PDB file of C-alpha atoms and ligand atoms in Angstrom:
ATOM      1  CA  MET A   1    -140.949  26.001 115.065  1.00  0.00           C
ATOM      2  CA  SER A   2    -142.407  27.101 111.789  1.00  0.00           C
ATOM      3  CA  SER A   3    -142.729  30.695 110.696  1.00  0.00           C
ATOM      4  CA  ILE A   4    -144.590  31.997 107.684  1.00  0.00           C
ATOM      5  CA  LYS A   5    -141.467  33.884 106.527  1.00  0.00           C
ATOM      6  CA  ASN A   6    -139.789  30.503 106.047  1.00  0.00           C
ATOM      7  CA  LEU A   7    -142.660  29.376 103.793  1.00  0.00           C
ATOM      8  CA  LEU A   8    -142.452  32.285 101.318  1.00  0.00           C
ATOM      9  CA  GLN A   9    -140.585  31.206  98.287  1.00  0.00           C
ATOM     10  CA  SER A  10    -139.023  33.485  95.682  1.00  0.00           C
ATOM     11  CA  ALA A  11    -137.296  33.060  92.323  1.00  0.00           C
ATOM     12  CA  ASP A  12    -136.954  34.750  88.982  1.00  0.00           C
ATOM     13  CA  TRP A  13    -140.471  34.958  87.551  1.00  0.00           C
ATOM     14  CA  LYS A  14    -139.003  34.259  84.077  1.00  0.00           C
ATOM     15  CA  ALA A  15    -137.931  30.814  85.209  1.00  0.00           C
ATOM     16  CA  GLU A  16    -140.524  29.887  87.888  1.00  0.00           C
ATOM     17  CA  LYS A  17    -144.218  29.836  87.051  1.00  0.00           C
ATOM     18  CA  HIS A  18    -145.453  30.598  90.595  1.00  0.00           C
ATOM     19  CA  VAL A  19    -143.717  33.918  91.166  1.00  0.00           C
ATOM     20  CA  PRO A  20    -145.903  36.972  90.850  1.00  0.00           C
ATOM     21  CA  ALA A  21    -144.455  39.227  88.167  1.00  0.00           C
ATOM     22  CA  ILE A  22    -144.865  42.905  89.094  1.00  0.00           C
ATOM     23  CA  GLU A  23    -145.142  45.480  86.286  1.00  0.00           C
ATOM     24  CA  ALA A  24    -145.167  49.197  87.157  1.00  0.00           C
ATOM     25  CA  GLN A  25    -143.277  52.368  86.213  1.00  0.00           C
ATOM     26  CA  GLU A  26    -139.982  52.533  88.033  1.00  0.00           C
ATOM     27  CA  LYS A  27    -140.284  56.299  88.475  1.00  0.00           C
ATOM     28  CA  ILE A  28    -143.613  57.751  89.420  1.00  0.00           C
ATOM     29  CA  THR A  29    -144.741  61.324  90.085  1.00  0.00           C
ATOM     30  CA  LYS A  30    -145.454  62.201  93.683  1.00  0.00           C
ATOM     31  CA  GLY A  31    -149.120  61.847  94.428  1.00  0.00           C
ATOM     32  CA  GLN A  32    -150.060  60.795  90.904  1.00  0.00           C
ATOM     33  CA  VAL A  33    -152.006  57.615  90.270  1.00  0.00           C
ATOM     34  CA  PHE A  34    -150.070  54.803  88.600  1.00  0.00           C
ATOM     35  CA  GLU A  35    -150.957  51.277  87.591  1.00  0.00           C
ATOM     36  CA  ILE A  36    -149.595  48.051  88.925  1.00  0.00           C
ATOM     37  CA  THR A  37    -150.127  44.728  87.125  1.00  0.00           C
ATOM     38  CA  VAL A  38    -149.317  41.435  88.861  1.00  0.00           C
ATOM     39  CA  THR A  39    -149.342  38.286  86.803  1.00  0.00           C
ATOM     40  CA  VAL A  40    -148.627  34.773  87.914  1.00  0.00           C
ATOM     41  CA  GLY A  41    -147.288  32.563  85.090  1.00  0.00           C
ATOM     42  CA  LYS A  42    -146.309  35.458  82.840  1.00  0.00           C
ATOM     43  CA  GLN A  43    -143.410  33.619  81.172  1.00  0.00           C
ATOM     44  CA  ILE A  44    -144.277  30.038  81.996  1.00  0.00           C
ATOM     45  CA  ALA A  45    -147.991  29.379  82.285  1.00  0.00           C
ATOM     46  CA  HIS A  46    -149.132  27.929  85.626  1.00  0.00           C
ATOM     47  CA  PRO A  47    -151.835  25.178  85.418  1.00  0.00           C
ATOM     48  CA  ASN A  48    -155.361  26.466  85.888  1.00  0.00           C
ATOM     49  CA  THR A  49    -157.523  23.483  86.756  1.00  0.00           C
ATOM     50  CA  THR A  50    -159.947  22.585  89.482  1.00  0.00           C
ATOM     51  CA  GLU A  51    -157.205  20.521  91.089  1.00  0.00           C
ATOM     52  CA  HIS A  52    -154.260  22.918  90.665  1.00  0.00           C
ATOM     53  CA  HIS A  53    -154.535  26.663  90.377  1.00  0.00           C
ATOM     54  CA  ILE A  54    -153.540  30.067  91.769  1.00  0.00           C
ATOM     55  CA  ALA A  55    -156.046  30.813  94.498  1.00  0.00           C
ATOM     56  CA  TRP A  56    -155.127  34.446  95.295  1.00  0.00           C
ATOM     57  CA  VAL A  57    -152.696  37.324  94.931  1.00  0.00           C
ATOM     58  CA  ALA A  58    -152.091  40.070  97.427  1.00  0.00           C
ATOM     59  CA  VAL A  59    -150.324  43.326  96.751  1.00  0.00           C
ATOM     60  CA  TYR A  60    -148.613  45.524  99.400  1.00  0.00           C
ATOM     61  CA  PHE A  61    -146.697  48.786  99.430  1.00  0.00           C
ATOM     62  CA  LEU A  62    -143.889  49.372 101.882  1.00  0.00           C
ATOM     63  CA  PRO A  63    -142.537  52.911 102.045  1.00  0.00           C
ATOM     64  CA  ASN A  64    -138.767  53.098 102.412  1.00  0.00           C
ATOM     65  CA  GLY A  65    -137.652  53.028 106.034  1.00  0.00           C
ATOM     66  CA  GLU A  66    -141.021  51.949 107.407  1.00  0.00           C
ATOM     67  CA  LYS A  67    -141.673  48.667 109.202  1.00  0.00           C
ATOM     68  CA  PHE A  68    -145.322  47.903 108.312  1.00  0.00           C
ATOM     69  CA  PRO A  69    -146.601  47.379 104.777  1.00  0.00           C
ATOM     70  CA  TYR A  70    -149.865  48.775 103.482  1.00  0.00           C
ATOM     71  CA  GLN A  71    -152.135  46.240 101.796  1.00  0.00           C
ATOM     72  CA  VAL A  72    -153.109  47.629  98.385  1.00  0.00           C
ATOM     73  CA  ALA A  73    -155.279  44.739  97.154  1.00  0.00           C
ATOM     74  CA  LYS A  74    -156.097  41.086  97.606  1.00  0.00           C
ATOM     75  CA  ILE A  75    -157.863  39.244  94.889  1.00  0.00           C
ATOM     76  CA  ASP A  76    -159.298  35.741  95.206  1.00  0.00           C
ATOM     77  CA  PHE A  77    -159.503  33.733  91.990  1.00  0.00           C
ATOM     78  CA  LEU A  78    -162.606  31.578  92.419  1.00  0.00           C
ATOM     79  CA  SER A  79    -163.449  29.952  89.075  1.00  0.00           C
ATOM     80  CA  HIS A  80    -161.269  26.996  88.178  1.00  0.00           C
ATOM     81  CA  GLY A  81    -163.421  24.940  85.812  1.00  0.00           C
ATOM     82  CA  ALA A  82    -165.643  23.249  88.348  1.00  0.00           C
ATOM     83  CA  SER A  83    -169.359  22.925  87.591  1.00  0.00           C
ATOM     84  CA  VAL A  84    -172.263  20.748  88.667  1.00  0.00           C
ATOM     85  CA  GLN A  85    -170.998  18.217  86.097  1.00  0.00           C
ATOM     86  CA  GLY A  86    -167.727  17.857  87.936  1.00  0.00           C
ATOM     87  CA  PRO A  87    -164.133  19.174  87.951  1.00  0.00           C
ATOM     88  CA  ASN A  88    -162.846  20.998  84.796  1.00  0.00           C
ATOM     89  CA  THR A  89    -166.218  20.968  83.029  1.00  0.00           C
ATOM     90  CA  SER A  90    -167.471  24.579  83.214  1.00  0.00           C
ATOM     91  CA  THR A  91    -164.974  26.144  80.746  1.00  0.00           C
ATOM     92  CA  ILE A  92    -164.940  29.121  83.203  1.00  0.00           C
ATOM     93  CA  PHE A  93    -161.479  29.961  84.522  1.00  0.00           C
ATOM     94  CA  SER A  94    -160.274  32.968  86.542  1.00  0.00           C
ATOM     95  CA  GLU A  95    -156.900  34.105  85.217  1.00  0.00           C
ATOM     96  CA  PRO A  96    -154.282  35.076  87.838  1.00  0.00           C
ATOM     97  CA  VAL A  97    -153.838  38.655  86.746  1.00  0.00           C
ATOM     98  CA  VAL A  98    -154.370  41.649  89.025  1.00  0.00           C
ATOM     99  CA  LYS A  99    -154.476  45.331  87.906  1.00  0.00           C
ATOM    100  CA  VAL A 100    -154.626  48.024  90.556  1.00  0.00           C
ATOM    101  CA  SER A 101    -154.106  51.714  90.728  1.00  0.00           C
ATOM    102  CA  LEU A 102    -152.165  53.361  93.481  1.00  0.00           C
ATOM    103  CA  LYS A 103    -150.811  56.800  94.439  1.00  0.00           C
ATOM    104  CA  THR A 104    -148.128  57.568  96.986  1.00  0.00           C
ATOM    105  CA  GLU A 105    -145.933  60.526  97.991  1.00  0.00           C
ATOM    106  CA  LYS A 106    -143.322  58.136  99.358  1.00  0.00           C
ATOM    107  CA  PRO A 107    -140.808  55.916  97.488  1.00  0.00           C
ATOM    108  CA  GLY A 108    -140.773  52.302  98.461  1.00  0.00           C
ATOM    109  CA  SER A 109    -141.338  48.775  97.361  1.00  0.00           C
ATOM    110  CA  ILE A 110    -144.307  47.035  95.824  1.00  0.00           C
ATOM    111  CA  LEU A 111    -144.559  43.542  97.310  1.00  0.00           C
ATOM    112  CA  ALA A 112    -146.701  40.781  95.836  1.00  0.00           C
ATOM    113  CA  CYS A 113    -147.592  37.383  97.241  1.00  0.00           C
ATOM    114  CA  SER A 114    -149.325  34.565  95.376  1.00  0.00           C
ATOM    115  CA  TYR A 115    -150.800  31.309  96.627  1.00  0.00           C
ATOM    116  CA  CYS A 116    -150.928  28.093  94.637  1.00  0.00           C
ATOM    117  CA  ASN A 117    -153.339  25.523  96.132  1.00  0.00           C
ATOM    118  CA  ILE A 118    -150.617  22.884  95.853  1.00  0.00           C
ATOM    119  CA  HIS A 119    -147.296  24.681  95.852  1.00  0.00           C
ATOM    120  CA  GLY A 120    -147.912  27.326  98.556  1.00  0.00           C
ATOM    121  CA  LEU A 121    -146.726  30.901  98.925  1.00  0.00           C
ATOM    122  CA  TRP A 122    -144.535  32.885  96.516  1.00  0.00           C
ATOM    123  CA  GLU A 123    -143.323  36.443  96.676  1.00  0.00           C
ATOM    124  CA  SER A 124    -141.593  39.146  94.696  1.00  0.00           C
ATOM    125  CA  SER A 125    -140.947  42.862  94.973  1.00  0.00           C
ATOM    126  CA  LYS A 126    -140.268  45.939  92.826  1.00  0.00           C
ATOM    127  CA  ASP A 127    -138.784  49.229  93.990  1.00  0.00           C
ATOM    128  CA  ILE A 128    -140.518  52.513  93.094  1.00  0.00           C
ATOM    129  CA  ILE A 129    -138.803  55.861  92.867  1.00  0.00           C
ATOM    130  CA  VAL A 130    -140.875  59.002  93.465  1.00  0.00           C
ATOM    131  CA  GLU A 131    -139.964  62.240  91.640  1.00  0.00           C
TER     132      GLU A 131
HETATM  133 FE1  FE2 B   1    -148.664  25.262  91.399  1.00  0.00          FE
END
């Protein structure tokens, strides 16, 4: 029997182009807004064509010791070069970069998930300390 948890792949984002790279301060101030940037293909560019592209990125926050994550954002990337002339003809391409702002009074983990239309689901996480 399949389970979605068995389909989530992870790796070092510096060596694998599908992994969402999470950038954020490691220590944040309690209740103060901080920025999170998630990039797919930060070190090794992922293809961005009509046939092969990153379709979406979702960002979650899981406070330490809690069971259920909070969804912070989900961004669909919808322009991949297609036009009325055909695939890869528009010159318009969404780039798989997400910037969101968040505040929390709880320490925890930022979790990110990306979806490649060919290579499936990828995940990564980053721990946040609250001062
Ligand atoms: Fe891919």
